[in-house]
């Protein structure tokens, strides 16, 4: 019998695919047992000699990790659609395919963008805390009054699968939907009743601006002080993509100065967000701990895809889903 494939998995995964992998004699798995990611020195030590690596967005997979693994490494399989934590170019230089998990999380993440749109507009978190804090004494005409979502204009920055799914949901709310994508997507826009527009116009005309674009060198700080100046007073920013796409200092300043009306963030520039962040002192900001794709069903599907990518990579076959190849 040939030696089992050695694989380092940076956290135990949900789903049947992973359970089967654990039982499969063809694999020798080393699974990091903690909820926190392996510290850098552990990561570098544990990848030495592995044939496959399964990782999460919390793991920085760069040239040093790949070199520590060695030239036998055949596949890096990430359980996420975004791979900004993986140096994809360094993998490509070494001929290592990088797997990701698109598609299965599209609707779950779009649902979360909508949860943030509604929570921010209708002050849901603030209102729930108001009740828990015993502040609910009566009913008044303007008590915790927010802004309407139905009939408003929704702007979507980045019009990939998730952006389109966010737009599709807006139809039920009778919204005008504007979208911007680096490479224009007029057909996709028309298919979901959206209008493709210029970046500045999406910002200046929307009541809600949803960020749904991959983090790259080009999109880092895409939503900066200038963008906030363009936005309508009272507009709400929602980010379910990656934190560094938004300049967080500029966001805090825009909120503090009343330049925009609120923010719903599933992601922050540094995760977890520091408890010292001014964003946490603002009633009109909802911050979630990066749970856009976090339904049990979707996380199970993502894990299964990551396992399928791992298996294919180890077998020398094209990955069912890969990036940068
Ligand atoms: C999660 O953020 C992902 O990229 O899948």
CSV table of C-alpha atoms and ligand atoms in Angstrom, one decimal:
chain,number,residue,atom,x,y,z
A,1,UNK,CA,0.0,0.0,0.0
A,2,UNK,CA,1.2,3.5,-0.8
A,3,UNK,CA,1.9,5.8,2.1
A,4,UNK,CA,-1.2,7.8,3.1
A,5,UNK,CA,-1.3,11.4,2.1
A,6,UNK,CA,-0.2,13.7,4.9
A,7,UNK,CA,-2.5,16.6,5.3
A,8,UNK,CA,-2.6,19.5,7.8
A,9,UNK,CA,-6.1,20.9,8.5
A,10,UNK,CA,-6.0,24.1,10.5
A,11,UNK,CA,-9.3,23.5,12.3
A,12,UNK,CA,-11.8,20.7,12.6
A,13,UNK,CA,-14.4,21.0,9.8
A,14,UNK,CA,-18.2,20.3,9.8
A,15,UNK,CA,-19.8,18.2,7.1
A,16,UNK,CA,-19.7,14.6,5.9
A,17,UNK,CA,-16.7,15.0,3.6
A,18,UNK,CA,-14.5,15.8,6.6
A,19,UNK,CA,-15.9,13.0,8.7
A,20,UNK,CA,-15.2,10.5,5.9
A,21,UNK,CA,-11.7,11.9,5.4
A,22,UNK,CA,-10.9,11.2,9.1
A,23,UNK,CA,-11.9,7.6,8.6
A,24,UNK,CA,-10.1,7.1,5.3
A,25,UNK,CA,-6.9,5.1,5.6
A,26,UNK,CA,-5.5,6.9,2.5
A,27,UNK,CA,-5.1,10.0,4.6
A,28,UNK,CA,-2.9,10.8,7.6
A,29,UNK,CA,-4.6,13.9,9.0
A,30,UNK,CA,-3.2,16.3,11.5
A,31,UNK,CA,-6.1,18.5,12.6
A,32,UNK,CA,-5.4,21.6,14.7
A,33,UNK,CA,-7.6,21.0,17.7
A,34,UNK,CA,-8.3,24.5,18.9
A,35,UNK,CA,-10.8,27.2,17.9
A,36,UNK,CA,-8.0,29.8,17.6
A,37,UNK,CA,-5.8,29.4,14.5
A,38,UNK,CA,-2.5,27.7,14.9
A,39,UNK,CA,0.2,30.2,15.9
A,40,UNK,CA,2.7,31.0,13.2
A,41,UNK,CA,5.4,28.7,14.6
A,42,UNK,CA,3.0,25.8,14.9
A,43,UNK,CA,1.7,26.4,11.4
A,44,UNK,CA,5.3,26.4,10.0
A,45,UNK,CA,6.2,23.2,12.0
A,46,UNK,CA,3.0,21.3,11.2
A,47,UNK,CA,3.0,21.9,7.5
A,48,UNK,CA,6.5,20.4,7.1
A,49,UNK,CA,6.3,17.5,4.7
A,50,UNK,CA,2.6,17.6,4.1
A,51,UNK,CA,1.0,16.8,0.7
A,52,UNK,CA,-2.1,18.9,1.3
A,53,UNK,CA,-3.1,21.8,3.4
A,54,UNK,CA,-6.7,22.8,4.4
A,55,UNK,CA,-7.0,26.3,5.7
A,56,UNK,CA,-9.4,29.0,6.8
A,57,UNK,CA,-9.5,32.8,6.3
A,58,UNK,CA,-7.7,33.2,9.6
A,59,UNK,CA,-4.5,31.5,8.4
A,60,UNK,CA,-1.9,33.4,6.5
A,61,UNK,CA,-0.6,31.1,3.8
A,62,UNK,CA,2.4,32.8,2.2
A,63,UNK,CA,5.7,31.8,0.6
A,64,UNK,CA,7.3,31.0,3.9
A,65,UNK,CA,4.5,28.5,4.8
A,66,UNK,CA,4.8,26.9,1.3
A,67,UNK,CA,8.6,26.6,1.7
A,68,UNK,CA,8.2,25.2,5.2
A,69,UNK,CA,5.8,22.6,3.7
A,70,UNK,CA,8.3,21.5,1.0
A,71,UNK,CA,8.1,20.8,-2.7
A,72,UNK,CA,5.9,17.7,-2.2
A,73,UNK,CA,2.9,20.0,-1.3
A,74,UNK,CA,0.3,19.4,-4.0
A,75,UNK,CA,-2.7,21.5,-2.9
A,76,UNK,CA,-3.9,24.3,-0.7
A,77,UNK,CA,-7.6,24.0,-0.1
A,78,UNK,CA,-9.3,27.0,1.6
A,79,UNK,CA,-12.8,26.7,3.1
A,80,UNK,CA,-14.0,30.1,1.9
A,81,UNK,CA,-14.7,31.8,-1.3
A,82,UNK,CA,-12.3,34.7,-0.6
A,83,UNK,CA,-8.6,33.8,-0.6
A,84,UNK,CA,-6.9,37.1,0.3
A,85,UNK,CA,-5.1,35.4,3.1
A,86,UNK,CA,-3.4,33.0,0.7
A,87,UNK,CA,-0.5,34.2,-1.5
A,88,UNK,CA,-2.0,32.8,-4.7
A,89,UNK,CA,0.9,34.0,-6.8
A,90,UNK,CA,3.4,32.2,-4.6
A,91,UNK,CA,1.3,29.0,-4.9
A,92,UNK,CA,1.2,29.4,-8.7
A,93,UNK,CA,5.0,29.9,-8.8
A,94,UNK,CA,5.3,26.6,-7.1
A,95,UNK,CA,2.7,24.9,-9.2
A,96,UNK,CA,0.3,24.4,-6.3
A,97,UNK,CA,-3.4,24.9,-7.0
A,98,UNK,CA,-5.5,26.8,-4.6
A,99,UNK,CA,-9.1,25.6,-3.9
A,100,UNK,CA,-11.9,27.8,-2.7
A,101,UNK,CA,-15.7,27.3,-2.1
A,102,UNK,CA,-17.7,29.6,-4.3
A,103,UNK,CA,-21.4,29.3,-5.1
A,104,UNK,CA,-22.7,27.4,-2.1
A,105,UNK,CA,-22.4,30.5,0.2
A,106,UNK,CA,-23.9,33.0,-2.3
A,107,UNK,CA,-27.4,33.0,-1.0
A,108,UNK,CA,-26.5,32.7,2.7
A,109,UNK,CA,-24.2,35.7,2.4
A,110,UNK,CA,-26.7,37.7,0.5
A,111,UNK,CA,-29.3,36.9,3.2
A,112,UNK,CA,-26.8,38.3,5.8
A,113,UNK,CA,-26.3,41.5,3.7
A,114,UNK,CA,-30.1,41.9,3.9
A,115,UNK,CA,-30.1,41.2,7.6
A,116,UNK,CA,-27.7,44.1,8.0
A,117,UNK,CA,-29.6,46.4,5.7
A,118,UNK,CA,-32.8,45.8,7.7
A,119,UNK,CA,-31.2,45.8,11.1
A,120,UNK,CA,-29.4,49.1,10.4
A,121,UNK,CA,-32.4,50.8,8.7
A,122,UNK,CA,-34.9,49.8,11.4
A,123,UNK,CA,-32.5,50.0,14.4
A,124,UNK,CA,-33.2,46.4,15.3
A,125,UNK,CA,-30.2,45.7,17.5
A,126,UNK,CA,-30.6,49.0,19.3
A,127,UNK,CA,-34.3,48.4,19.8
A,128,UNK,CA,-33.7,44.9,21.2
A,129,UNK,CA,-31.1,46.2,23.7
A,130,UNK,CA,-33.6,48.9,24.7
A,131,UNK,CA,-36.1,46.3,25.7
A,132,UNK,CA,-33.5,44.2,27.5
A,133,UNK,CA,-32.3,47.2,29.4
A,134,UNK,CA,-35.8,47.9,30.7
A,135,UNK,CA,-36.1,51.1,28.7
A,136,UNK,CA,-39.4,50.1,27.1
A,137,UNK,CA,-41.9,52.1,29.2
A,138,UNK,CA,-44.4,53.2,26.6
A,139,UNK,CA,-45.1,53.8,22.9
A,140,UNK,CA,-44.3,57.2,21.4
A,141,UNK,CA,-44.7,58.5,17.9
A,142,UNK,CA,-40.9,58.6,17.1
A,143,UNK,CA,-39.5,56.0,19.5
A,144,UNK,CA,-36.6,54.2,17.8
A,145,UNK,CA,-37.8,55.3,14.4
A,146,UNK,CA,-35.5,54.4,11.5
A,147,UNK,CA,-35.6,54.8,7.8
A,148,UNK,CA,-37.6,52.9,5.2
A,149,UNK,CA,-36.0,50.1,3.1
A,150,UNK,CA,-38.9,49.6,0.7
A,151,UNK,CA,-38.8,52.0,-2.2
A,152,UNK,CA,-35.3,53.2,-1.4
A,153,UNK,CA,-32.2,53.0,-3.6
A,154,UNK,CA,-29.8,50.2,-3.1
A,155,UNK,CA,-26.2,50.6,-4.4
A,156,UNK,CA,-24.1,47.5,-4.8
A,157,UNK,CA,-20.3,47.8,-5.2
A,158,UNK,CA,-19.1,44.6,-6.8
A,159,UNK,CA,-21.5,42.7,-8.9
A,160,UNK,CA,-20.4,39.1,-8.7
A,161,UNK,CA,-22.6,36.2,-7.6
A,162,UNK,CA,-23.2,37.6,-4.1
A,163,UNK,CA,-23.9,41.2,-5.4
A,164,UNK,CA,-26.4,39.8,-7.8
A,165,UNK,CA,-28.1,37.8,-5.1
A,166,UNK,CA,-28.4,40.9,-3.0
A,167,UNK,CA,-29.9,42.7,-5.9
A,168,UNK,CA,-32.4,39.9,-6.6
A,169,UNK,CA,-33.7,40.2,-3.0
A,170,UNK,CA,-34.2,44.0,-3.4
A,171,UNK,CA,-37.0,43.4,-6.0
A,172,UNK,CA,-39.3,42.2,-3.2
A,173,UNK,CA,-38.7,45.6,-1.5
A,174,UNK,CA,-39.6,47.6,-4.6
A,175,UNK,CA,-36.2,49.2,-4.6
A,176,UNK,CA,-34.2,50.9,-7.3
A,177,UNK,CA,-30.9,49.0,-7.6
A,178,UNK,CA,-27.7,50.5,-8.9
A,179,UNK,CA,-24.6,48.5,-9.3
A,180,UNK,CA,-20.9,49.0,-10.2
A,181,UNK,CA,-18.4,46.4,-11.1
A,182,UNK,CA,-14.8,46.8,-12.4
A,183,UNK,CA,-15.7,45.0,-15.6
A,184,UNK,CA,-19.2,46.1,-16.5
A,185,UNK,CA,-22.0,43.4,-16.2
A,186,UNK,CA,-25.0,44.9,-18.0
A,187,UNK,CA,-26.6,41.5,-18.8
A,188,UNK,CA,-26.3,40.3,-15.2
A,189,UNK,CA,-27.6,43.7,-14.0
A,190,UNK,CA,-30.7,43.6,-16.3
A,191,UNK,CA,-31.4,40.0,-15.2
A,192,UNK,CA,-32.0,41.1,-11.6
A,193,UNK,CA,-33.6,44.5,-12.4
A,194,UNK,CA,-30.5,46.5,-11.5
A,195,UNK,CA,-29.0,49.4,-13.4
A,196,UNK,CA,-25.3,49.4,-14.1
A,197,UNK,CA,-23.8,52.7,-13.1
A,198,UNK,CA,-20.6,54.7,-12.4
A,199,UNK,CA,-18.8,54.2,-9.1
A,200,UNK,CA,-19.4,57.8,-8.0
A,201,UNK,CA,-23.1,57.7,-9.0
A,202,UNK,CA,-23.7,54.5,-7.1
A,203,UNK,CA,-22.3,56.2,-4.0
A,204,UNK,CA,-24.1,59.5,-4.4
A,205,UNK,CA,-27.5,58.2,-5.3
A,206,UNK,CA,-28.0,55.3,-3.0
A,207,UNK,CA,-29.7,55.2,0.4
A,208,UNK,CA,-27.9,51.9,1.1
A,209,UNK,CA,-24.5,51.0,-0.2
A,210,UNK,CA,-23.5,47.3,0.0
A,211,UNK,CA,-19.9,46.3,-0.5
A,212,UNK,CA,-19.7,42.9,-2.2
A,213,UNK,CA,-16.3,42.8,-3.9
A,214,UNK,CA,-13.1,40.8,-3.5
A,215,UNK,CA,-10.3,42.2,-1.5
A,216,UNK,CA,-7.3,42.9,-3.8
A,217,UNK,CA,-4.5,45.5,-3.9
A,218,UNK,CA,-6.9,47.5,-6.1
A,219,UNK,CA,-9.9,47.4,-3.8
A,220,UNK,CA,-8.1,48.0,-0.5
A,221,UNK,CA,-9.6,51.3,1.0
A,222,UNK,CA,-11.9,51.5,-2.1
A,223,UNK,CA,-14.5,53.1,0.2
A,224,UNK,CA,-12.4,56.0,1.6
A,225,UNK,CA,-13.0,59.5,2.9
A,226,UNK,CA,-13.8,60.7,-0.7
A,227,UNK,CA,-16.4,57.9,-1.0
A,228,UNK,CA,-18.1,59.0,2.2
A,229,UNK,CA,-18.2,62.6,1.0
A,230,UNK,CA,-20.1,61.4,-2.0
A,231,UNK,CA,-22.6,59.4,-0.1
A,232,UNK,CA,-26.0,60.9,0.9
A,233,UNK,CA,-26.4,62.2,4.4
A,234,UNK,CA,-28.3,59.5,6.2
A,235,UNK,CA,-27.1,56.7,3.8
A,236,UNK,CA,-26.1,53.3,5.3
A,237,UNK,CA,-23.0,51.4,4.5
A,238,UNK,CA,-23.2,47.6,4.6
A,239,UNK,CA,-20.0,45.5,4.2
A,240,UNK,CA,-20.2,41.7,4.0
A,241,UNK,CA,-17.1,41.3,1.8
A,242,UNK,CA,-13.7,42.1,3.5
A,243,UNK,CA,-13.0,44.8,6.1
A,244,UNK,CA,-9.9,46.4,4.5
A,245,UNK,CA,-12.1,47.4,1.5
A,246,UNK,CA,-13.4,50.2,3.7
A,247,UNK,CA,-11.1,52.7,5.3
A,248,UNK,CA,-12.3,52.2,8.8
A,249,UNK,CA,-10.9,55.5,10.2
A,250,UNK,CA,-12.7,57.4,7.4
A,251,UNK,CA,-15.9,55.4,8.2
A,252,UNK,CA,-15.7,56.3,11.9
A,253,UNK,CA,-15.1,60.0,11.0
A,254,UNK,CA,-18.0,60.0,8.5
A,255,UNK,CA,-20.3,58.4,11.2
A,256,UNK,CA,-19.1,60.8,13.9
A,257,UNK,CA,-19.6,63.8,11.7
A,258,UNK,CA,-23.0,62.7,10.6
A,259,UNK,CA,-21.9,62.5,7.0
A,260,UNK,CA,-23.6,59.1,6.7
A,261,UNK,CA,-26.4,57.6,8.7
A,262,UNK,CA,-25.1,54.2,9.9
A,263,UNK,CA,-23.2,51.1,9.1
A,264,UNK,CA,-23.8,47.4,9.2
A,265,UNK,CA,-20.5,45.5,9.1
A,266,UNK,CA,-20.0,41.7,9.0
A,267,UNK,CA,-16.3,42.3,8.5
A,268,UNK,CA,-13.7,44.7,9.8
A,269,UNK,CA,-10.2,45.8,8.8
A,270,UNK,CA,-8.7,43.7,11.6
A,271,UNK,CA,-10.6,40.8,12.9
A,272,UNK,CA,-11.7,40.5,15.6
A,273,UNK,CA,-12.5,44.2,15.9
A,274,UNK,CA,-10.6,45.8,18.8
A,275,UNK,CA,-12.8,46.6,21.8
A,276,UNK,CA,-11.3,50.1,21.6
A,277,UNK,CA,-12.8,50.8,18.2
A,278,UNK,CA,-14.9,53.9,18.1
A,279,UNK,CA,-17.4,52.0,16.0
A,280,UNK,CA,-18.4,50.0,19.0
A,281,UNK,CA,-19.5,53.2,20.8
A,282,UNK,CA,-21.9,54.2,18.1
A,283,UNK,CA,-25.6,53.3,18.3
A,284,UNK,CA,-26.0,53.5,14.5
A,285,UNK,CA,-23.4,50.8,13.9
A,286,UNK,CA,-24.0,47.0,13.9
A,287,UNK,CA,-20.9,44.9,13.9
A,288,UNK,CA,-21.1,41.1,13.4
A,289,UNK,CA,-18.2,38.6,13.8
A,290,UNK,CA,-17.8,37.7,10.1
A,291,UNK,CA,-20.8,35.3,10.0
A,292,UNK,CA,-22.0,36.0,6.4
A,293,UNK,CA,-21.9,32.3,5.3
A,294,UNK,CA,-22.6,31.0,8.8
A,295,UNK,CA,-25.6,28.7,8.4
A,296,UNK,CA,-24.9,25.1,9.5
A,297,UNK,CA,-26.0,23.9,6.1
A,298,UNK,CA,-23.8,26.3,4.1
A,299,UNK,CA,-20.7,25.7,6.3
A,300,UNK,CA,-21.2,22.0,5.8
A,301,UNK,CA,-21.3,22.5,2.0
A,302,UNK,CA,-18.2,24.7,2.1
A,303,UNK,CA,-16.3,22.1,4.1
A,304,UNK,CA,-17.4,19.4,1.7
A,305,UNK,CA,-16.1,21.5,-1.2
A,306,UNK,CA,-12.8,22.1,0.5
A,307,UNK,CA,-12.5,18.3,1.0
A,308,UNK,CA,-13.4,17.7,-2.6
A,309,UNK,CA,-10.7,20.2,-3.7
A,310,UNK,CA,-8.2,18.5,-1.4
A,311,UNK,CA,-8.9,15.1,-2.7
A,312,UNK,CA,-8.6,16.2,-6.3
A,313,UNK,CA,-5.4,18.1,-5.7
A,314,UNK,CA,-3.8,15.1,-4.0
A,315,UNK,CA,-4.9,12.8,-6.9
A,316,UNK,CA,-3.3,15.2,-9.3
A,317,UNK,CA,-6.6,16.1,-10.9
A,318,UNK,CA,-8.0,19.6,-11.6
A,319,UNK,CA,-9.7,21.0,-8.5
A,320,UNK,CA,-13.5,21.3,-8.8
A,321,UNK,CA,-13.1,24.9,-7.7
A,322,UNK,CA,-9.9,26.8,-7.8
A,323,UNK,CA,-8.5,30.3,-8.0
A,324,UNK,CA,-5.7,31.8,-10.0
A,325,UNK,CA,-5.4,28.9,-12.4
B,1,LIG,C1,-15.9,34.1,3.9
B,1,LIG,O1,-15.7,35.3,4.2
B,1,LIG,C2,-15.5,33.6,2.6
B,1,LIG,O2,-14.8,34.3,1.8
B,1,LIG,O3,-16.0,32.6,2.3
